[in-house]
Each structure stands twice: as structure tokens, then as C-alpha cells.
Amino acid sequence: MRRYLVAGNWKMNGSLTSVRELLAAIRQAQDDTAELAVFPPFVYLAEVAAQLRGSGIAWGAQNVSEHPSGAYTGEVAAAMLQDFGCAYTLVGHSERRALYGETDAQTAVKFELLQQAGIRPVLCLGETLQERETEQTECVVERQLTAVLDRVGVAALSDCVLAYEPVWAIGTGKTATPEQAQAVHAFIRSIVAKSDDIIAGSVRILYGGSVKSANAKALFAMPDIDGGLIGGASLNPVEFLDIAHATI
Ligand code: PEP
């Protein structure tokens, strides 16, 4: 049985004051409907760790360096994230791929370094609008996933989370329909099943892309959707927790 995970990607938003307010509001209203996680900007991780330790809510970073340590100005290593108690960390988010040119190969290295540091990667996969319109969705997500599988092997997927995030749905207000999302989630699971049926059945696959409380229930009702990776709506604690409640 896969437990729903609802995770908030705060992107580059917030201030120390707003982070404190957001955490207090989430903590106050939280229940154990779904597992919750938040991904603040790096500089707020210490604050988040201090506020959430013992709460049952997990936290993590939005990115990690592809190097374990050394002269990489501005980068943050997996071991540093581990120091701050990160349970999860995003890799391969489409904004990293599109805006910073991160490749499938770099994403696979980051995935591996996170696991070596005892942090569960949340591997983001998804196609652009042009790729969807030219019917390349399956080929793109398969390529993105295979790059990681080739590097770390299927067993590594037993301790990670996958997130299908169609690029055309992120921050645009356009959500994939539940049926569109379900089709890709089932396809992703089928790729994992080619190597390991049991892991395919247990790995959680989140949907991300303009999820709101108004559309979450229909998405989460799909058999292969195990929760959500929430961007904009996760900055509003009421909306974020309403999305978590849509898992029941
Ligand atoms: C995201 O950034 O992962 C995301 C899903 O954003 P939004 O919910 O704002 O589309």
C-alpha cells in the first residue's frame, strides 16, 4: 500500500518572516491524512529543520550539487543537506533542466549522491508542450528515467519518489486531466516493472503541475497517482492542507 505524499516546492519565494508564518500555519492544522514535505530555498533549511523536527512533516532541498565537495562556488553538497535533516530532495525539476541546462546525466549523478547521503531523491520527469504535441511524451519520460536507472540500478528506486510534472502544466494554471496524468503515471510504472515488478508496485509517483484544492481530488483518485508536488499553491497553508485532505 503506497502512502500519499503531498510535497510543497516553495521555489525562490518567501522571507524568514513568511517562512515562519507558513510553517506555523501548516503545523497547527496538520493531521496525518497524507505524508507532508516542504522544499524551501536552501537558506531557510535550518529554520525549517528547527520548526519541523518532531512534527512528522519532512523537509528537503530543491536542488543539490553534482559534486560531493570542493571548489564549486555557490553549490550545496548532499552531505550538507543531510546535516540539516533533509529526508527528501528534488532532482531534475524542469526549471533546473530548462533554465540551468541540467542534463539527464547530471540529474542521475545528483540522484546517486543524494542516496549515498541517505536522502531520498524526488526525481522529476516531464515533457514540454511541444514534445506532447508531437507525441513524444513517453519517449521523453522514458529517456529521463532510464538515465537514472542506468546509473543507479532499479533497486535504488525502492527508496525514492518519482514526480511526473508536465512542463506545460507547471505554473501555467493548465493542469493535465486526471486521465492524461494517469496514462503517463501508468507508463512510468510500466517502465520500472520491466526491471522489477515489486518496486514498480511500491514506488510513489507524484503528479505536479498547477495542482490546487479544486482539482486535487480527481487527480489523486487515479490508481497510479500517489500524491502531488505542489508549487504555487503550497505557499498558501490553507490551500496546501486542503490539497493534502483531497487524498482521502
Ligand atoms: C512545481 O514547481 O513543481 C509545480 C508543480 O509548480 P505549480 O504547482 O505552481 O505548477
PDB file of C-alpha atoms and ligand atoms in Angstrom:
ATOM      1  CA  MET A   1       0.000   0.000   0.000  1.00  0.00           C
ATOM      2  CA  ARG A   2       1.532   3.321  -1.073  1.00  0.00           C
ATOM      3  CA  ARG A   3       1.055   6.224   1.332  1.00  0.00           C
ATOM      4  CA  TYR A   4       0.128   9.531  -0.312  1.00  0.00           C
ATOM      5  CA  LEU A   5       2.798  12.218  -0.204  1.00  0.00           C
ATOM      6  CA  VAL A   6       1.916  15.874  -0.670  1.00  0.00           C
ATOM      7  CA  ALA A   7       5.040  17.987  -1.073  1.00  0.00           C
ATOM      8  CA  GLY A   8       5.389  21.756  -1.398  1.00  0.00           C
ATOM      9  CA  ASN A   9       8.063  23.198  -3.675  1.00  0.00           C
ATOM     10  CA  TRP A  10       8.391  26.779  -2.459  1.00  0.00           C
ATOM     11  CA  LYS A  11      10.806  27.652  -5.293  1.00  0.00           C
ATOM     12  CA  MET A  12      12.577  31.009  -4.762  1.00  0.00           C
ATOM     13  CA  ASN A  13       9.814  32.546  -2.669  1.00  0.00           C
ATOM     14  CA  GLY A  14       9.481  33.782   0.871  1.00  0.00           C
ATOM     15  CA  SER A  15      11.369  35.564   3.601  1.00  0.00           C
ATOM     16  CA  LEU A  16      12.342  34.491   7.097  1.00  0.00           C
ATOM     17  CA  THR A  17       9.120  36.024   8.371  1.00  0.00           C
ATOM     18  CA  SER A  18       6.857  34.415   5.785  1.00  0.00           C
ATOM     19  CA  VAL A  19       8.602  31.041   6.174  1.00  0.00           C
ATOM     20  CA  ARG A  20       7.947  31.135   9.930  1.00  0.00           C
ATOM     21  CA  GLU A  21       4.308  32.053   9.373  1.00  0.00           C
ATOM     22  CA  LEU A  22       3.811  29.366   6.749  1.00  0.00           C
ATOM     23  CA  LEU A  23       5.386  26.655   8.914  1.00  0.00           C
ATOM     24  CA  ALA A  24       3.363  27.673  11.959  1.00  0.00           C
ATOM     25  CA  ALA A  25       0.136  27.554   9.957  1.00  0.00           C
ATOM     26  CA  ILE A  26       0.942  24.163   8.444  1.00  0.00           C
ATOM     27  CA  ARG A  27       1.958  22.690  11.795  1.00  0.00           C
ATOM     28  CA  GLN A  28      -1.121  23.981  13.520  1.00  0.00           C
ATOM     29  CA  ALA A  29      -3.576  22.479  11.070  1.00  0.00           C
ATOM     30  CA  GLN A  30      -1.677  19.363  10.078  1.00  0.00           C
ATOM     31  CA  ASP A  31      -3.121  15.886  10.640  1.00  0.00           C
ATOM     32  CA  ASP A  32      -1.930  12.532   9.396  1.00  0.00           C
ATOM     33  CA  THR A  33      -4.102  12.374   6.290  1.00  0.00           C
ATOM     34  CA  ALA A  34      -1.089  12.194   3.973  1.00  0.00           C
ATOM     35  CA  GLU A  35       2.647  12.435   4.442  1.00  0.00           C
ATOM     36  CA  LEU A  36       3.690  16.077   4.055  1.00  0.00           C
ATOM     37  CA  ALA A  37       7.028  17.532   2.944  1.00  0.00           C
ATOM     38  CA  VAL A  38       8.251  21.032   2.152  1.00  0.00           C
ATOM     39  CA  PHE A  39      11.105  22.173  -0.061  1.00  0.00           C
ATOM     40  CA  PRO A  40      12.239  25.669   0.966  1.00  0.00           C
ATOM     41  CA  PRO A  41      15.139  27.634  -0.533  1.00  0.00           C
ATOM     42  CA  PHE A  42      18.490  26.417   0.871  1.00  0.00           C
ATOM     43  CA  VAL A  43      18.964  29.384   3.207  1.00  0.00           C
ATOM     44  CA  TYR A  44      15.804  28.571   5.143  1.00  0.00           C
ATOM     45  CA  LEU A  45      16.606  24.892   5.730  1.00  0.00           C
ATOM     46  CA  ALA A  46      17.994  25.488   9.217  1.00  0.00           C
ATOM     47  CA  GLU A  47      14.867  27.388  10.226  1.00  0.00           C
ATOM     48  CA  VAL A  48      12.605  24.762   8.692  1.00  0.00           C
ATOM     49  CA  ALA A  49      14.533  21.966  10.415  1.00  0.00           C
ATOM     50  CA  ALA A  50      14.249  23.751  13.769  1.00  0.00           C
ATOM     51  CA  GLN A  51      10.499  24.283  13.370  1.00  0.00           C
ATOM     52  CA  LEU A  52       9.572  20.896  11.919  1.00  0.00           C
ATOM     53  CA  ARG A  53      11.765  18.493  13.883  1.00  0.00           C
ATOM     54  CA  GLY A  54       9.472  16.044  15.633  1.00  0.00           C
ATOM     55  CA  SER A  55       6.380  17.252  13.748  1.00  0.00           C
ATOM     56  CA  GLY A  56       6.142  14.338  11.317  1.00  0.00           C
ATOM     57  CA  ILE A  57       6.441  16.781   8.393  1.00  0.00           C
ATOM     58  CA  ALA A  58       9.518  16.154   6.251  1.00  0.00           C
ATOM     59  CA  TRP A  59      11.679  18.748   4.548  1.00  0.00           C
ATOM     60  CA  GLY A  60      14.308  18.867   1.850  1.00  0.00           C
ATOM     61  CA  ALA A  61      16.100  20.993  -0.712  1.00  0.00           C
ATOM     62  CA  GLN A  62      15.121  21.921  -4.246  1.00  0.00           C
ATOM     63  CA  ASN A  63      18.488  21.003  -5.737  1.00  0.00           C
ATOM     64  CA  VAL A  64      21.910  19.574  -4.859  1.00  0.00           C
ATOM     65  CA  SER A  65      25.396  19.796  -6.289  1.00  0.00           C
ATOM     66  CA  GLU A  66      26.626  17.097  -8.634  1.00  0.00           C
ATOM     67  CA  HIS A  67      29.922  17.121  -6.711  1.00  0.00           C
ATOM     68  CA  PRO A  68      30.487  15.707  -3.236  1.00  0.00           C
ATOM     69  CA  SER A  69      32.616  18.671  -2.040  1.00  0.00           C
ATOM     70  CA  GLY A  70      35.291  21.090  -3.202  1.00  0.00           C
ATOM     71  CA  ALA A  71      35.818  24.288  -5.148  1.00  0.00           C
ATOM     72  CA  TYR A  72      32.302  24.738  -6.544  1.00  0.00           C
ATOM     73  CA  THR A  73      31.335  28.249  -5.505  1.00  0.00           C
ATOM     74  CA  GLY A  74      27.662  28.648  -4.807  1.00  0.00           C
ATOM     75  CA  GLU A  75      26.873  24.947  -4.712  1.00  0.00           C
ATOM     76  CA  VAL A  76      25.462  22.866  -1.853  1.00  0.00           C
ATOM     77  CA  ALA A  77      26.538  19.237  -1.331  1.00  0.00           C
ATOM     78  CA  ALA A  78      24.329  16.284  -0.428  1.00  0.00           C
ATOM     79  CA  ALA A  79      26.219  15.749   2.845  1.00  0.00           C
ATOM     80  CA  MET A  80      25.381  19.345   3.848  1.00  0.00           C
ATOM     81  CA  LEU A  81      21.692  18.688   3.224  1.00  0.00           C
ATOM     82  CA  GLN A  82      21.985  15.609   5.388  1.00  0.00           C
ATOM     83  CA  ASP A  83      23.432  17.788   8.176  1.00  0.00           C
ATOM     84  CA  PHE A  84      20.175  19.736   8.117  1.00  0.00           C
ATOM     85  CA  GLY A  85      17.985  16.654   8.356  1.00  0.00           C
ATOM     86  CA  CYS A  86      16.660  16.637   4.790  1.00  0.00           C
ATOM     87  CA  ALA A  87      14.622  13.481   4.235  1.00  0.00           C
ATOM     88  CA  TYR A  88      13.992  14.223   0.548  1.00  0.00           C
ATOM     89  CA  THR A  89      15.452  16.494  -2.140  1.00  0.00           C
ATOM     90  CA  LEU A  90      14.215  17.366  -5.608  1.00  0.00           C
ATOM     91  CA  VAL A  91      16.326  16.427  -8.641  1.00  0.00           C
ATOM     92  CA  GLY A  92      15.700  17.142 -12.289  1.00  0.00           C
ATOM     93  CA  HIS A  93      12.981  19.728 -11.723  1.00  0.00           C
ATOM     94  CA  SER A  94      12.014  21.124 -15.122  1.00  0.00           C
ATOM     95  CA  GLU A  95      13.114  24.631 -14.076  1.00  0.00           C
ATOM     96  CA  ARG A  96      16.605  23.238 -13.394  1.00  0.00           C
ATOM     97  CA  ARG A  97      16.580  21.437 -16.724  1.00  0.00           C
ATOM     98  CA  ALA A  98      15.199  24.353 -18.762  1.00  0.00           C
ATOM     99  CA  LEU A  99      16.739  27.402 -17.068  1.00  0.00           C
ATOM    100  CA  TYR A 100      20.083  25.960 -15.960  1.00  0.00           C
ATOM    101  CA  GLY A 101      20.640  23.389 -18.690  1.00  0.00           C
ATOM    102  CA  GLU A 102      20.774  20.423 -16.352  1.00  0.00           C
ATOM    103  CA  THR A 103      21.059  17.209 -18.312  1.00  0.00           C
ATOM    104  CA  ASP A 104      19.721  13.715 -17.690  1.00  0.00           C
ATOM    105  CA  ALA A 105      23.273  12.616 -16.870  1.00  0.00           C
ATOM    106  CA  GLN A 106      23.774  15.365 -14.260  1.00  0.00           C
ATOM    107  CA  THR A 107      20.398  14.554 -12.755  1.00  0.00           C
ATOM    108  CA  ALA A 108      21.425  10.895 -12.441  1.00  0.00           C
ATOM    109  CA  VAL A 109      24.661  11.857 -10.634  1.00  0.00           C
ATOM    110  CA  LYS A 110      22.728  14.085  -8.230  1.00  0.00           C
ATOM    111  CA  PHE A 111      20.267  11.257  -7.591  1.00  0.00           C
ATOM    112  CA  GLU A 112      23.142   8.930  -6.723  1.00  0.00           C
ATOM    113  CA  LEU A 113      24.883  11.434  -4.418  1.00  0.00           C
ATOM    114  CA  LEU A 114      21.661  12.061  -2.529  1.00  0.00           C
ATOM    115  CA  GLN A 115      21.095   8.381  -1.920  1.00  0.00           C
ATOM    116  CA  GLN A 116      24.685   7.968  -0.783  1.00  0.00           C
ATOM    117  CA  ALA A 117      23.999  10.709   1.779  1.00  0.00           C
ATOM    118  CA  GLY A 118      20.868   8.906   2.983  1.00  0.00           C
ATOM    119  CA  ILE A 119      18.447  11.382   1.377  1.00  0.00           C
ATOM    120  CA  ARG A 120      15.536  10.222  -0.788  1.00  0.00           C
ATOM    121  CA  PRO A 121      15.589  11.859  -4.212  1.00  0.00           C
ATOM    122  CA  VAL A 122      12.321  13.114  -5.687  1.00  0.00           C
ATOM    123  CA  LEU A 123      13.064  12.643  -9.370  1.00  0.00           C
ATOM    124  CA  CYS A 124      11.047  14.982 -11.616  1.00  0.00           C
ATOM    125  CA  LEU A 125      10.132  13.833 -15.112  1.00  0.00           C
ATOM    126  CA  GLY A 126       8.034  15.558 -17.739  1.00  0.00           C
ATOM    127  CA  GLU A 127       7.643  16.719 -21.281  1.00  0.00           C
ATOM    128  CA  THR A 128       7.312  20.199 -22.782  1.00  0.00           C
ATOM    129  CA  LEU A 129       4.200  21.287 -24.657  1.00  0.00           C
ATOM    130  CA  GLN A 130       5.961  20.849 -27.981  1.00  0.00           C
ATOM    131  CA  GLU A 131       7.020  17.342 -27.004  1.00  0.00           C
ATOM    132  CA  ARG A 132       3.450  16.473 -26.021  1.00  0.00           C
ATOM    133  CA  GLU A 133       2.043  17.911 -29.227  1.00  0.00           C
ATOM    134  CA  THR A 134       4.483  15.869 -31.265  1.00  0.00           C
ATOM    135  CA  GLU A 135       3.594  12.730 -29.292  1.00  0.00           C
ATOM    136  CA  GLN A 136       6.961  12.380 -27.621  1.00  0.00           C
ATOM    137  CA  THR A 137       5.718  12.311 -24.025  1.00  0.00           C
ATOM    138  CA  GLU A 138       6.502   8.648 -23.420  1.00  0.00           C
ATOM    139  CA  CYS A 139       9.842   8.808 -25.140  1.00  0.00           C
ATOM    140  CA  VAL A 140      10.907  11.849 -23.064  1.00  0.00           C
ATOM    141  CA  VAL A 141       9.919  10.480 -19.657  1.00  0.00           C
ATOM    142  CA  GLU A 142      11.428   7.101 -20.532  1.00  0.00           C
ATOM    143  CA  ARG A 143      14.714   8.779 -21.517  1.00  0.00           C
ATOM    144  CA  GLN A 144      14.771  10.840 -18.301  1.00  0.00           C
ATOM    145  CA  LEU A 145      14.025   7.820 -16.113  1.00  0.00           C
ATOM    146  CA  THR A 146      16.367   5.459 -17.941  1.00  0.00           C
ATOM    147  CA  ALA A 147      19.311   7.836 -17.446  1.00  0.00           C
ATOM    148  CA  VAL A 148      18.856   7.378 -13.702  1.00  0.00           C
ATOM    149  CA  LEU A 149      18.130   3.648 -13.883  1.00  0.00           C
ATOM    150  CA  ASP A 150      21.261   3.076 -15.960  1.00  0.00           C
ATOM    151  CA  ARG A 151      23.380   4.835 -13.357  1.00  0.00           C
ATOM    152  CA  VAL A 152      21.940   3.554 -10.082  1.00  0.00           C
ATOM    153  CA  GLY A 153      20.002   0.396 -10.999  1.00  0.00           C
ATOM    154  CA  VAL A 154      16.359  -0.379 -10.344  1.00  0.00           C
ATOM    155  CA  ALA A 155      16.912  -1.303  -6.670  1.00  0.00           C
ATOM    156  CA  ALA A 156      17.651   2.376  -5.967  1.00  0.00           C
ATOM    157  CA  LEU A 157      14.059   3.185  -6.900  1.00  0.00           C
ATOM    158  CA  SER A 158      12.847   1.376  -3.821  1.00  0.00           C
ATOM    159  CA  ASP A 159      13.998   4.405  -1.836  1.00  0.00           C
ATOM    160  CA  CYS A 160      12.993   7.367  -3.917  1.00  0.00           C
ATOM    161  CA  VAL A 161       9.924   9.191  -5.175  1.00  0.00           C
ATOM    162  CA  LEU A 162       9.115   9.922  -8.814  1.00  0.00           C
ATOM    163  CA  ALA A 163       7.199  13.026  -9.852  1.00  0.00           C
ATOM    164  CA  TYR A 164       5.540  13.397 -13.224  1.00  0.00           C
ATOM    165  CA  GLU A 165       5.388  17.110 -13.949  1.00  0.00           C
ATOM    166  CA  PRO A 166       4.382  18.064 -17.478  1.00  0.00           C
ATOM    167  CA  VAL A 167       6.322  21.267 -18.139  1.00  0.00           C
ATOM    168  CA  TRP A 168       3.304  22.850 -19.840  1.00  0.00           C
ATOM    169  CA  ALA A 169       1.314  22.492 -16.624  1.00  0.00           C
ATOM    170  CA  ILE A 170       3.855  23.996 -14.217  1.00  0.00           C
ATOM    171  CA  GLY A 171       2.882  27.455 -13.041  1.00  0.00           C
ATOM    172  CA  THR A 172       0.569  27.915 -16.022  1.00  0.00           C
ATOM    173  CA  GLY A 173      -2.781  27.142 -14.423  1.00  0.00           C
ATOM    174  CA  LYS A 174      -3.228  24.358 -17.026  1.00  0.00           C
ATOM    175  CA  THR A 175      -3.436  21.001 -15.267  1.00  0.00           C
ATOM    176  CA  ALA A 176      -3.197  17.678 -17.037  1.00  0.00           C
ATOM    177  CA  THR A 177      -6.574  15.983 -16.888  1.00  0.00           C
ATOM    178  CA  PRO A 178      -6.671  13.095 -14.423  1.00  0.00           C
ATOM    179  CA  GLU A 179      -6.805  10.714 -17.390  1.00  0.00           C
ATOM    180  CA  GLN A 180      -3.792  12.326 -19.110  1.00  0.00           C
ATOM    181  CA  ALA A 181      -1.787  12.187 -15.899  1.00  0.00           C
ATOM    182  CA  GLN A 182      -2.871   8.627 -15.103  1.00  0.00           C
ATOM    183  CA  ALA A 183      -1.775   7.436 -18.548  1.00  0.00           C
ATOM    184  CA  VAL A 184       1.750   8.783 -18.038  1.00  0.00           C
ATOM    185  CA  HIS A 185       1.962   7.537 -14.452  1.00  0.00           C
ATOM    186  CA  ALA A 186       0.947   4.034 -15.582  1.00  0.00           C
ATOM    187  CA  PHE A 187       3.534   4.243 -18.349  1.00  0.00           C
ATOM    188  CA  ILE A 188       6.266   5.264 -15.867  1.00  0.00           C
ATOM    189  CA  ARG A 189       5.295   2.368 -13.594  1.00  0.00           C
ATOM    190  CA  SER A 190       5.421   0.005 -16.548  1.00  0.00           C
ATOM    191  CA  ILE A 191       8.996   1.053 -17.333  1.00  0.00           C
ATOM    192  CA  VAL A 192      10.033   0.252 -13.757  1.00  0.00           C
ATOM    193  CA  ALA A 193       8.097  -3.039 -13.950  1.00  0.00           C
ATOM    194  CA  LYS A 194      10.248  -4.150 -16.883  1.00  0.00           C
ATOM    195  CA  SER A 195      13.121  -4.398 -14.381  1.00  0.00           C
ATOM    196  CA  ASP A 196      11.301  -5.091 -11.121  1.00  0.00           C
ATOM    197  CA  ASP A 197       7.610  -5.713 -10.586  1.00  0.00           C
ATOM    198  CA  ILE A 198       7.687  -5.306  -6.831  1.00  0.00           C
ATOM    199  CA  ILE A 199       9.472  -1.965  -6.903  1.00  0.00           C
ATOM    200  CA  ALA A 200       7.111  -0.813  -9.662  1.00  0.00           C
ATOM    201  CA  GLY A 201       4.205  -1.559  -7.334  1.00  0.00           C
ATOM    202  CA  SER A 202       5.694   0.251  -4.375  1.00  0.00           C
ATOM    203  CA  VAL A 203       7.373   3.350  -5.825  1.00  0.00           C
ATOM    204  CA  ARG A 204       5.346   6.513  -5.278  1.00  0.00           C
ATOM    205  CA  ILE A 205       4.675   8.642  -8.340  1.00  0.00           C
ATOM    206  CA  LEU A 206       3.502  12.184  -7.592  1.00  0.00           C
ATOM    207  CA  TYR A 207       1.753  14.448 -10.070  1.00  0.00           C
ATOM    208  CA  GLY A 208       2.817  18.086 -10.308  1.00  0.00           C
ATOM    209  CA  GLY A 209       1.576  20.957 -12.429  1.00  0.00           C
ATOM    210  CA  SER A 210      -0.934  23.564 -11.242  1.00  0.00           C
ATOM    211  CA  VAL A 211      -2.457  21.287  -8.598  1.00  0.00           C
ATOM    212  CA  LYS A 212      -4.989  23.127  -6.440  1.00  0.00           C
ATOM    213  CA  SER A 213      -7.569  22.007  -3.910  1.00  0.00           C
ATOM    214  CA  ALA A 214     -10.179  22.284  -6.665  1.00  0.00           C
ATOM    215  CA  ASN A 215      -8.534  19.723  -8.957  1.00  0.00           C
ATOM    216  CA  ALA A 216      -6.571  17.574  -6.491  1.00  0.00           C
ATOM    217  CA  LYS A 217      -9.289  15.089  -5.586  1.00  0.00           C
ATOM    218  CA  ALA A 218      -9.857  13.916  -9.149  1.00  0.00           C
ATOM    219  CA  LEU A 219      -6.122  13.567  -9.745  1.00  0.00           C
ATOM    220  CA  PHE A 220      -5.497  11.666  -6.501  1.00  0.00           C
ATOM    221  CA  ALA A 221      -8.383   9.304  -7.273  1.00  0.00           C
ATOM    222  CA  MET A 222      -6.372   7.870 -10.158  1.00  0.00           C
ATOM    223  CA  PRO A 223      -4.828   4.481  -9.353  1.00  0.00           C
ATOM    224  CA  ASP A 224      -1.226   5.396 -10.183  1.00  0.00           C
ATOM    225  CA  ILE A 225      -1.168   8.903  -8.682  1.00  0.00           C
ATOM    226  CA  ASP A 226       0.267   8.775  -5.180  1.00  0.00           C
ATOM    227  CA  GLY A 227       0.152  12.433  -4.217  1.00  0.00           C
ATOM    228  CA  GLY A 228       1.297  15.767  -5.528  1.00  0.00           C
ATOM    229  CA  LEU A 229       4.282  18.020  -5.924  1.00  0.00           C
ATOM    230  CA  ILE A 230       2.759  21.423  -5.384  1.00  0.00           C
ATOM    231  CA  GLY A 231       4.371  24.703  -6.413  1.00  0.00           C
ATOM    232  CA  GLY A 232       2.374  27.942  -6.177  1.00  0.00           C
ATOM    233  CA  ALA A 233      -0.455  26.524  -4.083  1.00  0.00           C
ATOM    234  CA  SER A 234       1.965  25.284  -1.410  1.00  0.00           C
ATOM    235  CA  LEU A 235       2.699  28.880  -0.377  1.00  0.00           C
ATOM    236  CA  ASN A 236      -0.832  29.140   0.955  1.00  0.00           C
ATOM    237  CA  PRO A 237      -1.152  26.888   4.024  1.00  0.00           C
ATOM    238  CA  VAL A 238      -4.931  26.549   3.762  1.00  0.00           C
ATOM    239  CA  GLU A 239      -4.713  25.525   0.131  1.00  0.00           C
ATOM    240  CA  PHE A 240      -1.763  23.191   0.792  1.00  0.00           C
ATOM    241  CA  LEU A 241      -3.582  21.373   3.589  1.00  0.00           C
ATOM    242  CA  ASP A 242      -6.800  21.226   1.570  1.00  0.00           C
ATOM    243  CA  ILE A 243      -4.797  19.505  -1.175  1.00  0.00           C
ATOM    244  CA  ALA A 244      -3.494  17.028   1.432  1.00  0.00           C
ATOM    245  CA  HIS A 245      -7.090  16.382   2.523  1.00  0.00           C
ATOM    246  CA  ALA A 246      -8.024  15.607  -1.067  1.00  0.00           C
ATOM    247  CA  THR A 247      -6.080  12.360  -0.698  1.00  0.00           C
ATOM    248  CA  ILE A 248      -8.949  10.856   1.344  1.00  0.00           C
TER     249      ILE A 248
HETATM  250  C1  PEP B   1       6.419  22.712  -9.380  1.00  0.00           C
HETATM  251  O1  PEP B   1       7.137  23.692  -9.442  1.00  0.00           O
HETATM  252  O2  PEP B   1       6.920  21.598  -9.112  1.00  0.00           O
HETATM  253  C2  PEP B   1       4.983  22.872  -9.626  1.00  0.00           C
HETATM  254  C3  PEP B   1       4.253  21.810  -9.755  1.00  0.00           C
HETATM  255  O3  PEP B   1       4.518  24.173  -9.685  1.00  0.00           O
HETATM  256  P1  PEP B   1       2.962  24.639  -9.780  1.00  0.00           P
HETATM  257  O4  PEP B   1       2.179  23.800  -8.809  1.00  0.00           O
HETATM  258  O5  PEP B   1       2.996  26.080  -9.422  1.00  0.00           O
HETATM  259  O6  PEP B   1       2.531  24.384 -11.187  1.00  0.00           O
END
